[in-house]
PDB file of C-alpha atoms in Angstrom:
ATOM      1  CA  MET A 241     167.996  51.873 -24.570  1.00 36.00           C
ATOM      2  CA  ARG A 242     166.756  51.596 -21.093  1.00 39.00           C
ATOM      3  CA  LYS A 243     164.816  54.773 -21.144  1.00 45.00           C
ATOM      4  CA  LEU A 244     163.421  53.205 -24.499  1.00 42.00           C
ATOM      5  CA  LEU A 245     162.351  50.262 -22.898  1.00 39.00           C
ATOM      6  CA  MET A 246     161.420  51.142 -20.168  1.00 46.00           C
ATOM      7  CA  MET A 247     158.529  52.978 -21.968  1.00 48.00           C
ATOM      8  CA  ALA A 248     157.666  50.350 -23.952  1.00 44.00           C
ATOM      9  CA  PHE A 249     157.064  48.214 -21.132  1.00 46.00           C
ATOM     10  CA  ILE A 250     155.164  50.934 -19.438  1.00 49.00           C
ATOM     11  CA  GLY A 251     152.938  51.500 -22.758  1.00 51.00           C
ATOM     12  CA  LEU A 252     152.203  47.821 -22.792  1.00 41.00           C
ATOM     13  CA  ALA A 253     151.429  47.502 -19.010  1.00 45.00           C
ATOM     14  CA  LEU A 254     149.036  50.574 -19.413  1.00 44.00           C
ATOM     15  CA  PHE A 255     147.850  48.990 -22.769  1.00 40.00           C
ATOM     16  CA  SER A 256     146.497  46.398 -20.981  1.00 38.00           C
ATOM     17  CA  CYS A 257     143.547  48.065 -18.703  1.00 36.00           C
ATOM     18  CA  SER A 258     140.191  47.811 -19.897  1.00 36.00           C
ATOM     19  CA  LYS A 259     137.031  50.394 -18.637  1.00 35.00           C
ATOM     20  CA  LYS A 260     136.066  47.806 -16.261  1.00 35.00           C
ATOM     21  CA  ASP A 261     138.511  48.065 -13.772  1.00 36.00           C
ATOM     22  CA  LYS A 262     137.676  50.324 -10.892  1.00 37.00           C
ATOM     23  CA  VAL A 263     139.826  50.924  -7.075  1.00 38.00           C
ATOM     24  CA  ASP A 264     137.776  49.031  -5.466  1.00 42.00           C
ATOM     25  CA  GLY A 265     137.073  48.958  -1.206  1.00 43.00           C
ATOM     26  CA  ASN A 266     141.111  49.463  -0.322  1.00 74.00           C
ATOM     27  CA  ASP A 267     142.776  52.277   0.090  1.00 90.00           C
ATOM     28  CA  GLU A 268     144.510  52.489  -3.651  1.00 95.00           C
ATOM     29  CA  PRO A 269     143.795  55.970  -4.706  1.00 97.00           C
ATOM     30  CA  PRO A 270     142.876  57.220  -8.285  1.00 96.00           C
ATOM     31  CA  ILE A 271     145.408  57.828 -10.415  1.00 96.00           C
ATOM     32  CA  ASN A 272     144.765  61.085 -11.670  1.00 95.00           C
ATOM     33  CA  PRO A 273     147.235  64.118 -14.213  1.00 96.00           C
ATOM     34  CA  ILE A 274     149.274  65.458 -11.507  1.00 98.00           C
ATOM     35  CA  PRO A 275     149.757  69.273 -12.121  1.00 98.00           C
ATOM     36  CA  GLY A 276     153.725  69.200 -13.249  1.00 98.00           C
ATOM     37  CA  LEU A 277     154.112  65.803 -13.707  1.00 98.00           C
ATOM     38  CA  GLY A 278     154.303  64.059 -16.901  1.00 98.00           C
ATOM     39  CA  GLU A 279     152.478  65.924 -19.579  1.00 96.00           C
ATOM     40  CA  THR A 280     150.627  68.040 -16.826  1.00 97.00           C
ATOM     41  CA  ALA A 281     151.389  71.392 -16.763  1.00 96.00           C
ATOM     42  CA  GLY A 282     150.536  73.363 -13.594  1.00 96.00           C
ATOM     43  CA  ASP A 283     152.632  73.449 -10.310  1.00 97.00           C
ATOM     44  CA  ILE A 284     153.860  70.462  -8.135  1.00 98.00           C
ATOM     45  CA  PRO A 285     151.050  69.890  -5.310  1.00 98.00           C
ATOM     46  CA  GLY A 286     152.755  69.518  -2.242  1.00 98.00           C
ATOM     47  CA  THR A 287     154.402  70.817   1.163  1.00 98.00           C
ATOM     48  CA  ALA A 288     157.164  73.073   0.939  1.00 98.00           C
ATOM     49  CA  PHE A 289     160.258  72.155   1.434  1.00 98.00           C
ATOM     50  CA  VAL A 290     162.289  74.745   4.356  1.00 98.00           C
ATOM     51  CA  LEU A 291     166.104  73.946   5.302  1.00 98.00           C
ATOM     52  CA  PRO A 292     166.450  73.195   8.741  1.00 98.00           C
ATOM     53  CA  GLN A 293     167.913  76.508  10.541  1.00 97.00           C
ATOM     54  CA  GLY A 294     171.318  77.610  10.381  1.00 97.00           C
ATOM     55  CA  ILE A 295     171.673  76.128   6.559  1.00 98.00           C
ATOM     56  CA  VAL A 296     171.902  77.934   3.575  1.00 98.00           C
ATOM     57  CA  LEU A 297     171.648  77.125  -0.177  1.00 98.00           C
ATOM     58  CA  GLU A 298     174.813  78.390  -1.772  1.00 97.00           C
ATOM     59  CA  GLY A 299     174.159  79.242  -5.653  1.00 95.00           C
ATOM     60  CA  ALA A 300     172.169  76.955  -7.829  1.00 95.00           C
ATOM     61  CA  ILE A 301     171.065  73.905  -7.497  1.00 98.00           C
ATOM     62  CA  THR A 302     172.998  72.623 -10.745  1.00 98.00           C
ATOM     63  CA  GLY A 303     173.453  69.457 -13.807  1.00 97.00           C
ATOM     64  CA  GLU A 304     177.053  70.922 -14.046  1.00 97.00           C
ATOM     65  CA  SER A 305     179.339  68.823 -11.339  1.00 96.00           C
ATOM     66  CA  LEU A 306     180.904  70.217  -8.415  1.00 97.00           C
ATOM     67  CA  ASN A 307     183.587  68.964  -6.183  1.00 95.00           C
ATOM     68  CA  PRO A 308     184.950  68.045  -4.293  1.00 96.00           C
ATOM     69  CA  LEU A 309     181.713  65.855  -3.076  1.00 96.00           C
ATOM     70  CA  CYS A 310     181.116  65.424   0.868  1.00 95.00           C
ATOM     71  CA  LYS A 311     177.523  63.397   0.330  1.00 97.00           C
ATOM     72  CA  GLU A 312     176.279  61.566  -2.747  1.00 98.00           C
ATOM     73  CA  VAL A 313     172.440  60.409  -2.058  1.00 98.00           C
ATOM     74  CA  GLY A 314     169.308  58.963  -4.377  1.00 97.00           C
ATOM     75  CA  THR A 315     169.191  56.057  -6.466  1.00 97.00           C
ATOM     76  CA  GLY A 316     167.699  58.175  -9.724  1.00 97.00           C
ATOM     77  CA  ARG A 317     169.509  58.215 -13.349  1.00 92.00           C
ATOM     78  CA  PHE A 318     167.912  61.197 -14.702  1.00 97.00           C
ATOM     79  CA  VAL A 319     167.791  63.683 -12.731  1.00 98.00           C
ATOM     80  CA  ASP A 320     172.114  64.412 -11.708  1.00 97.00           C
ATOM     81  CA  VAL A 321     171.735  67.579 -10.055  1.00 98.00           C
ATOM     82  CA  TYR A 322     174.502  69.127  -7.080  1.00 98.00           C
ATOM     83  CA  LEU A 323     173.986  71.589  -4.295  1.00 98.00           C
ATOM     84  CA  ILE A 324     175.652  73.396  -1.717  1.00 98.00           C
ATOM     85  CA  LEU A 325     174.566  73.674   1.470  1.00 98.00           C
ATOM     86  CA  LYS A 326     176.476  75.386   4.006  1.00 98.00           C
ATOM     87  CA  ASN A 327     176.403  75.036   7.969  1.00 98.00           C
ATOM     88  CA  THR A 328     176.020  78.523   9.365  1.00 97.00           C
ATOM     89  CA  ALA A 329     175.089  77.404  12.733  1.00 97.00           C
ATOM     90  CA  SER A 330     177.547  76.572  15.918  1.00 95.00           C
ATOM     91  CA  ALA A 331     177.230  72.866  15.967  1.00 97.00           C
ATOM     92  CA  ALA A 332     176.484  70.527  13.362  1.00 98.00           C
ATOM     93  CA  VAL A 333     172.603  70.487  11.983  1.00 98.00           C
ATOM     94  CA  ASN A 334     170.773  67.723  10.712  1.00 98.00           C
ATOM     95  CA  VAL A 335     169.578  67.727   6.994  1.00 98.00           C
ATOM     96  CA  THR A 336     166.439  65.500   5.571  1.00 98.00           C
ATOM     97  CA  LEU A 337     165.775  65.534   2.059  1.00 98.00           C
ATOM     98  CA  PRO A 338     161.773  63.229   2.226  1.00 98.00           C
ATOM     99  CA  ALA A 339     160.780  60.765   0.388  1.00 98.00           C
ATOM    100  CA  GLY A 340     158.222  62.927  -2.250  1.00 98.00           C
ATOM    101  CA  LEU A 341     160.774  66.339  -2.240  1.00 98.00           C
ATOM    102  CA  THR A 342     160.802  67.219  -6.066  1.00 98.00           C
ATOM    103  CA  LEU A 343     162.920  69.180  -8.180  1.00 98.00           C
ATOM    104  CA  LYS A 344     162.038  72.170 -10.600  1.00 98.00           C
ATOM    105  CA  SER A 345     163.310  72.356 -13.343  1.00 98.00           C
ATOM    106  CA  VAL A 346     163.888  76.115 -13.899  1.00 97.00           C
ATOM    107  CA  SER A 347     164.077  75.997 -17.406  1.00 96.00           C
ATOM    108  CA  GLY A 348     160.524  74.265 -17.832  1.00 95.00           C
ATOM    109  CA  GLU A 349     162.339  71.978 -20.346  1.00 96.00           C
ATOM    110  CA  ASP A 350     163.962  69.671 -18.013  1.00 97.00           C
ATOM    111  CA  GLN A 351     162.412  66.731 -16.333  1.00 98.00           C
ATOM    112  CA  ASN A 352     161.162  67.698 -12.992  1.00 98.00           C
ATOM    113  CA  GLY A 353     163.120  65.062 -10.540  1.00 98.00           C
ATOM    114  CA  ILE A 354     161.346  63.235  -7.310  1.00 98.00           C
ATOM    115  CA  LEU A 355     163.398  61.384  -4.425  1.00 98.00           C
ATOM    116  CA  ALA A 356     161.658  58.105  -4.049  1.00 98.00           C
ATOM    117  CA  ASP A 357     163.586  57.373  -0.386  1.00 97.00           C
ATOM    118  CA  SER A 358     164.006  59.851   2.643  1.00 98.00           C
ATOM    119  CA  TYR A 359     167.874  60.583   3.210  1.00 98.00           C
ATOM    120  CA  ASP A 360     169.293  61.750   6.140  1.00 98.00           C
ATOM    121  CA  ILE A 361     172.951  64.460   6.017  1.00 98.00           C
ATOM    122  CA  SER A 362     175.064  65.780   9.063  1.00 97.00           C
ATOM    123  CA  ILE A 363     176.777  68.466   8.006  1.00 97.00           C
ATOM    124  CA  ALA A 364     179.363  70.125  10.514  1.00 97.00           C
ATOM    125  CA  GLN A 365     179.313  73.502  12.296  1.00 96.00           C
ATOM    126  CA  GLY A 366     180.725  75.583   9.669  1.00 95.00           C
ATOM    127  CA  THR A 367     181.278  73.351   6.780  1.00 96.00           C
ATOM    128  CA  ALA A 368     179.877  73.944   3.057  1.00 97.00           C
ATOM    129  CA  CYS A 369     178.864  70.726   1.715  1.00 97.00           C
ATOM    130  CA  ILE A 370     178.851  69.860  -1.526  1.00 98.00           C
ATOM    131  CA  ILE A 371     175.854  67.292  -2.360  1.00 98.00           C
ATOM    132  CA  LYS A 372     175.070  65.174  -5.318  1.00 98.00           C
ATOM    133  CA  LEU A 373     171.632  64.105  -5.499  1.00 98.00           C
ATOM    134  CA  ASN A 374     170.335  61.388  -7.830  1.00 98.00           C
ATOM    135  CA  ALA A 375     166.253  61.658  -8.457  1.00 98.00           C
ATOM    136  CA  TYR A 376     164.094  59.909 -10.557  1.00 98.00           C
ATOM    137  CA  CYS A 377     162.564  61.544 -13.390  1.00 98.00           C
ATOM    138  CA  ALA A 378     158.861  62.512 -13.222  1.00 98.00           C
ATOM    139  CA  ASN A 379     158.207  63.693 -16.837  1.00 98.00           C
ATOM    140  CA  ALA A 380     159.059  61.092 -18.979  1.00 97.00           C
ATOM    141  CA  SER A 381     158.832  63.101 -22.420  1.00 96.00           C
ATOM    142  CA  LYS A 382     161.317  65.714 -21.176  1.00 97.00           C
ATOM    143  CA  HIS A 383     165.385  66.249 -21.221  1.00 96.00           C
ATOM    144  CA  PRO A 384     167.135  64.660 -18.471  1.00 97.00           C
ATOM    145  CA  SER A 385     168.617  66.825 -16.369  1.00 97.00           C
ATOM    146  CA  SER A 386     173.131  68.371 -18.116  1.00 97.00           C
ATOM    147  CA  TYR A 387     175.048  70.050 -17.332  1.00 96.00           C
ATOM    148  CA  THR A 388     173.801  73.390 -17.975  1.00 97.00           C
ATOM    149  CA  SER A 389     170.112  72.733 -15.984  1.00 97.00           C
ATOM    150  CA  ARG A 390     169.367  74.722 -13.511  1.00 98.00           C
ATOM    151  CA  TYR A 391     167.242  74.294 -10.224  1.00 98.00           C
ATOM    152  CA  THR A 392     164.932  75.223  -7.298  1.00 98.00           C
ATOM    153  CA  PHE A 393     163.713  72.805  -4.207  1.00 98.00           C
ATOM    154  CA  GLY A 394     160.176  72.361  -5.256  1.00 98.00           C
ATOM    155  CA  PRO A 395     156.837  70.992  -2.744  1.00 98.00           C
ATOM    156  CA  ILE A 396     157.448  67.339  -1.095  1.00 98.00           C
ATOM    157  CA  CYS A 397     154.848  66.435  -3.284  1.00 98.00           C
ATOM    158  CA  ASN A 398     151.242  64.927  -1.769  1.00 98.00           C
ATOM    159  CA  ALA A 399     148.958  64.126  -4.705  1.00 98.00           C
ATOM    160  CA  PRO A 400     147.533  60.769  -2.931  1.00 98.00           C
ATOM    161  CA  ALA A 401     148.572  58.666  -6.047  1.00 98.00           C
ATOM    162  CA  ILE A 402     152.217  59.470  -4.924  1.00 98.00           C
ATOM    163  CA  THR A 403     151.902  59.088  -1.539  1.00 98.00           C
ATOM    164  CA  TYR A 404     150.655  55.960  -1.910  1.00 98.00           C
ATOM    165  CA  LEU A 405     153.354  54.711  -4.058  1.00 98.00           C
ATOM    166  CA  LEU A 406     156.382  56.340  -1.480  1.00 98.00           C
ATOM    167  CA  LYS A 407     154.526  54.046   1.022  1.00 98.00           C
ATOM    168  CA  LEU A 408     154.685  50.756  -1.168  1.00 98.00           C
ATOM    169  CA  LEU A 409     158.180  51.527  -2.259  1.00 98.00           C
ATOM    170  CA  LYS A 410     159.025  52.506   1.473  1.00 96.00           C
ATOM    171  CA  ASN A 411     160.546  49.101   2.634  1.00 96.00           C
ATOM    172  CA  LYS A 412     162.376  48.375  -0.801  1.00 98.00           C
ATOM    173  CA  ASP A 413     166.133  49.253  -0.824  1.00 98.00           C
ATOM    174  CA  LEU A 414     166.387  50.901  -3.974  1.00 97.00           C
ATOM    175  CA  SER A 415     170.201  51.088  -3.818  1.00 96.00           C
ATOM    176  CA  LYS A 416     169.987  47.592  -5.064  1.00 97.00           C
ATOM    177  CA  ASP A 417     167.342  47.751  -7.996  1.00 97.00           C
ATOM    178  CA  GLU A 418     170.030  47.456 -10.409  1.00 93.00           C
ATOM    179  CA  ASP A 419     167.893  46.878 -13.127  1.00 92.00           C
ATOM    180  CA  HIS A 420     166.717  50.602 -12.039  1.00 94.00           C
ATOM    181  CA  SER A 421     163.211  49.024 -12.458  1.00 96.00           C
ATOM    182  CA  ALA A 422     161.763  51.525  -9.947  1.00 98.00           C
ATOM    183  CA  GLN A 423     161.948  54.572 -12.619  1.00 98.00           C
ATOM    184  CA  GLY A 424     159.631  52.760 -14.572  1.00 97.00           C
ATOM    185  CA  ILE A 425     156.992  52.211 -12.257  1.00 98.00           C
ATOM    186  CA  ILE A 426     157.776  56.250 -10.958  1.00 98.00           C
ATOM    187  CA  TRP A 427     156.756  56.927 -15.040  1.00 98.00           C
ATOM    188  CA  MET A 428     153.505  54.634 -14.841  1.00 97.00           C
ATOM    189  CA  ILE A 429     152.121  57.033 -11.681  1.00 98.00           C
ATOM    190  CA  THR A 430     153.273  60.230 -12.851  1.00 98.00           C
ATOM    191  CA  ASP A 431     153.270  59.449 -16.774  1.00 97.00           C
ATOM    192  CA  ASN A 432     150.066  57.138 -16.635  1.00 93.00           C
ATOM    193  CA  THR A 433     147.276  58.831 -19.217  1.00 89.00           C
ATOM    194  CA  THR A 434     144.438  56.033 -18.765  1.00 86.00           C
ATOM    195  CA  ALA A 435     141.422  57.199 -17.360  1.00 87.00           C
ATOM    196  CA  SER A 436     141.326  57.261 -13.718  1.00 87.00           C
ATOM    197  CA  GLU A 437     138.143  54.511 -13.428  1.00 88.00           C
ATOM    198  CA  ASN A 438     142.102  51.536 -14.894  1.00 87.00           C
ATOM    199  CA  SER A 439     143.639  52.615 -11.223  1.00 93.00           C
ATOM    200  CA  GLY A 440     142.826  49.623 -10.020  1.00 94.00           C
ATOM    201  CA  THR A 441     144.409  47.606 -13.166  1.00 94.00           C
ATOM    202  CA  VAL A 442     147.322  49.866 -13.113  1.00 96.00           C
ATOM    203  CA  TRP A 443     148.100  49.499  -9.194  1.00 97.00           C
ATOM    204  CA  LYS A 444     147.864  45.677  -9.662  1.00 96.00           C
ATOM    205  CA  LEU A 445     151.033  45.784 -12.503  1.00 97.00           C
ATOM    206  CA  VAL A 446     152.482  48.620  -9.788  1.00 97.00           C
ATOM    207  CA  LYS A 447     152.298  46.163  -6.987  1.00 97.00           C
ATOM    208  CA  GLU A 448     153.945  43.294  -9.191  1.00 97.00           C
ATOM    209  CA  GLN A 449     156.675  45.397 -10.330  1.00 97.00           C
ATOM    210  CA  ILE A 450     157.484  46.715  -6.679  1.00 98.00           C
ATOM    211  CA  ALA A 451     157.331  42.839  -5.650  1.00 97.00           C
ATOM    212  CA  LEU A 452     160.007  41.879  -7.433  1.00 97.00           C
ATOM    213  CA  LEU A 453     162.946  44.980  -5.770  1.00 97.00           C
ATOM    214  CA  PRO A 454     164.784  43.876  -3.398  1.00 96.00           C
ATOM    215  CA  ASN A 455     164.000  44.827   0.509  1.00 97.00           C
ATOM    216  CA  LYS A 456     165.748  46.270   2.859  1.00 95.00           C
TER     217      LYS A 456
END
């Protein structure tokens, strides 16, 4: 029900756009279809995510619950996955999961995931750390993750509209986003279907919604 309400809000917001609305001289980028996000086919644009030296991914990134957890990060709801990172180095290693990091569905039927914030995880020497990662959905029309879902690390998305959105969200405390409004905001970019000349109106609506989120 909450997802339906979010989608209804997005639909109403985007319906209010007018062809007269254009991005002005500020730093707002146009909102165009992004490969791998929304209903746009293709590979998500970005820079490859590489684990630090000494850290290896054991097994698959899965929607199936794994225990015992040593860390849970992320504030999304629809792409909840588990992964095991093992430290083979001779000392503790810090792993940074950056904002914009994507999770690519292996089947292509499940939603791809994206992180809206950056997270640091320290993994002790010789430790295999089970991590639960709560990512946001980047394809509203696809299936949420389930116990049968399998994922791989996607790139750190560098599409201009995503980069700008993450900049706007940077100082917001998404862990206190009790209404999960951030997911609807992300869909307004990933699943936007209006013409790019309407970007100014969409960004105005996005900024109005972000202003309601609690600050860090």
